[in-house]
Amino acid sequence: MGKLAGYKISNIEESFTNSVDVTSYPVEKGLPITDGVKRQPKTFSISGHILAKTHSDAMKIYNALEKKQNSGTIVTYVGRTTAKNVIITSMNPSFNSSIANGMDISINLQEIRIAKSPYVKKKTTKKQSGKKVRVIRKNRRKFTIK
């Protein structure tokens, strides 16, 4: 049993892929030279059942997950594995006569990272309204007259 975005999924199988891209360049003799590794986002695959009291309730769960997929909502999956900060990349439901109150489903998730802007909004100061302040300088001393 797992939960995806708060909805229960009766799992049959969970798996994930963790991979990297390796840059390499050929040389005249021997193995290619490798000079860099770049991590790829993890991908998660879940297959199981969406079950509810009635088929229409199961379709409501599917439609809610589809809405999250189409809007790109960041979700969390908790089961045998945990996937945080993931989006739903694909869902493949299938219907058969053995499940009257739900459906079989395969869901693929992908880890994402949100970039943060270095821009910081400057705090604005409130202008003082009312009397004007006049500053008089005498002999390197500062006097404020209100």
Short mmCIF file of C-alpha atoms in Angstrom, two decimals:
data_model
loop_
_atom_site.label_atom_id
_atom_site.label_comp_id
_atom_site.label_asym_id
_atom_site.label_seq_id
_atom_site.Cartn_x
_atom_site.Cartn_y
_atom_site.Cartn_z
CA MET A 1 0.00 0.00 0.00
CA GLY A 2 1.40 3.37 -0.97
CA LYS A 3 0.19 6.96 -1.02
CA LEU A 4 0.65 9.32 -3.94
CA ALA A 5 -0.38 12.92 -3.19
CA GLY A 6 -2.55 11.62 -0.35
CA TYR A 7 -4.39 8.99 -2.46
CA LYS A 8 -3.98 5.30 -1.63
CA ILE A 9 -2.61 2.97 -4.29
CA SER A 10 -2.51 -0.79 -3.68
CA ASN A 11 0.94 -1.57 -5.05
CA ILE A 12 2.10 -4.61 -6.89
CA GLU A 13 5.52 -3.25 -7.82
CA GLU A 14 7.72 -0.20 -7.19
CA SER A 15 11.06 0.58 -8.82
CA PHE A 16 13.33 3.54 -9.40
CA THR A 17 16.21 4.43 -11.68
CA ASN A 18 19.23 6.45 -10.62
CA SER A 19 21.60 7.30 -13.48
CA VAL A 20 24.36 9.69 -14.54
CA ASP A 21 25.66 10.99 -17.87
CA VAL A 22 29.38 10.49 -18.39
CA THR A 23 31.33 12.54 -20.92
CA SER A 24 34.22 10.72 -22.53
CA TYR A 25 36.59 11.36 -25.40
CA PRO A 26 38.42 8.78 -27.53
CA VAL A 27 42.20 8.48 -27.46
CA GLU A 28 44.62 6.69 -29.80
CA LYS A 29 45.36 3.84 -27.38
CA GLY A 30 43.40 2.42 -24.48
CA LEU A 31 40.15 3.47 -22.92
CA PRO A 32 38.48 6.82 -23.63
CA ILE A 33 39.24 9.70 -21.27
CA THR A 34 36.37 10.59 -18.95
CA ASP A 35 36.30 14.07 -17.52
CA GLY A 36 32.82 14.68 -16.15
CA VAL A 37 29.75 13.15 -14.58
CA LYS A 38 26.31 14.78 -14.52
CA ARG A 39 23.52 13.35 -12.37
CA GLN A 40 20.17 12.72 -14.04
CA PRO A 41 16.87 13.05 -12.20
CA LYS A 42 15.62 9.90 -10.51
CA THR A 43 12.62 8.25 -12.11
CA PHE A 44 10.13 6.12 -10.20
CA SER A 45 7.70 3.53 -11.57
CA ILE A 46 4.67 2.35 -9.61
CA SER A 47 2.20 -0.28 -10.74
CA GLY A 48 -0.82 -1.36 -8.76
CA HIS A 49 -4.52 -0.75 -8.28
CA ILE A 50 -6.66 2.26 -7.49
CA LEU A 51 -9.49 0.83 -5.40
CA ALA A 52 -12.54 2.53 -3.88
CA LYS A 53 -16.07 1.64 -2.79
CA THR A 54 -17.42 2.17 -6.30
CA HIS A 55 -15.95 2.52 -9.78
CA SER A 56 -17.01 6.18 -9.90
CA ASP A 57 -15.09 6.88 -6.66
CA ALA A 58 -12.00 5.26 -8.20
CA MET A 59 -12.44 7.46 -11.29
CA LYS A 60 -12.58 10.54 -9.04
CA ILE A 61 -9.18 9.54 -7.58
CA TYR A 62 -7.78 8.99 -11.08
CA ASN A 63 -9.13 12.35 -12.28
CA ALA A 64 -7.60 14.13 -9.26
CA LEU A 65 -4.21 12.56 -10.04
CA GLU A 66 -4.60 13.47 -13.71
CA LYS A 67 -5.32 17.08 -12.74
CA LYS A 68 -2.10 17.13 -10.68
CA GLN A 69 -0.21 15.66 -13.65
CA ASN A 70 -1.55 18.21 -16.14
CA SER A 71 -0.86 21.18 -13.85
CA GLY A 72 2.67 20.00 -12.97
CA THR A 73 1.93 19.89 -9.24
CA ILE A 74 4.83 18.65 -7.11
CA VAL A 75 3.74 15.54 -5.20
CA THR A 76 5.19 13.06 -2.71
CA TYR A 77 4.99 9.29 -2.92
CA VAL A 78 5.35 7.15 0.21
CA GLY A 79 5.44 3.36 -0.04
CA ARG A 80 8.32 0.89 0.19
CA THR A 81 10.35 3.70 -1.37
CA THR A 82 9.86 7.40 -0.76
CA ALA A 83 9.89 9.97 -3.55
CA LYS A 84 9.80 13.66 -2.62
CA ASN A 85 9.63 16.60 -5.04
CA VAL A 86 8.37 14.54 -7.96
CA ILE A 87 5.89 15.18 -10.75
CA ILE A 88 3.68 12.65 -12.48
CA THR A 89 5.02 12.14 -16.01
CA SER A 90 2.65 9.40 -17.15
CA MET A 91 -0.32 7.34 -16.00
CA ASN A 92 -1.59 4.25 -17.81
CA PRO A 93 -4.88 2.92 -16.44
CA SER A 94 -6.36 -0.38 -17.58
CA PHE A 95 -9.79 -1.79 -16.86
CA ASN A 96 -10.77 -5.44 -16.70
CA SER A 97 -13.56 -7.59 -15.36
CA SER A 98 -11.61 -8.79 -12.31
CA ILE A 99 -11.74 -5.34 -10.61
CA ALA A 100 -15.26 -3.92 -10.38
CA ASN A 101 -14.52 -1.07 -7.94
CA GLY A 102 -11.29 0.30 -9.41
CA MET A 103 -8.60 -0.13 -12.04
CA ASP A 104 -5.06 -1.31 -12.67
CA ILE A 105 -2.63 1.57 -13.10
CA SER A 106 1.00 2.22 -13.96
CA ILE A 107 2.42 5.58 -12.90
CA ASN A 108 5.81 7.11 -13.72
CA LEU A 109 7.27 9.89 -11.56
CA GLN A 110 10.30 12.10 -12.12
CA GLU A 111 12.31 13.98 -9.52
CA ILE A 112 12.51 17.72 -10.12
CA ARG A 113 14.51 20.57 -8.69
CA ILE A 114 13.15 24.12 -8.57
CA ALA A 115 15.71 26.86 -9.13
CA LYS A 116 15.65 29.79 -6.74
CA SER A 117 16.17 33.29 -8.04
CA PRO A 118 19.12 35.27 -6.63
CA TYR A 119 16.97 38.40 -6.99
CA VAL A 120 16.06 39.95 -3.65
CA LYS A 121 13.34 42.57 -3.55
CA LYS A 122 14.52 45.80 -1.96
CA LYS A 123 12.60 46.82 1.10
CA THR A 124 10.90 50.14 0.64
CA THR A 125 10.75 52.69 3.40
CA LYS A 126 7.66 54.70 4.12
CA LYS A 127 7.89 58.40 3.51
CA GLN A 128 7.16 60.56 6.52
CA SER A 129 4.27 62.85 5.98
CA GLY A 130 3.52 65.99 7.93
CA LYS A 131 6.03 68.60 9.06
CA LYS A 132 9.23 69.06 7.14
CA VAL A 133 12.47 68.64 9.01
CA ARG A 134 15.17 71.23 8.52
CA VAL A 135 18.80 70.49 9.41
CA ILE A 136 21.16 73.29 10.34
CA ARG A 137 24.90 72.75 10.63
CA LYS A 138 26.97 75.02 12.84
CA ASN A 139 30.57 74.41 13.72
CA ARG A 140 30.40 70.76 12.66
CA ARG A 141 27.41 70.13 14.90
CA LYS A 142 24.09 69.02 13.51
CA PHE A 143 20.81 70.49 14.79
CA THR A 144 17.36 69.32 13.79
CA ILE A 145 14.51 71.81 13.83
CA LYS A 146 10.98 70.46 13.66
#
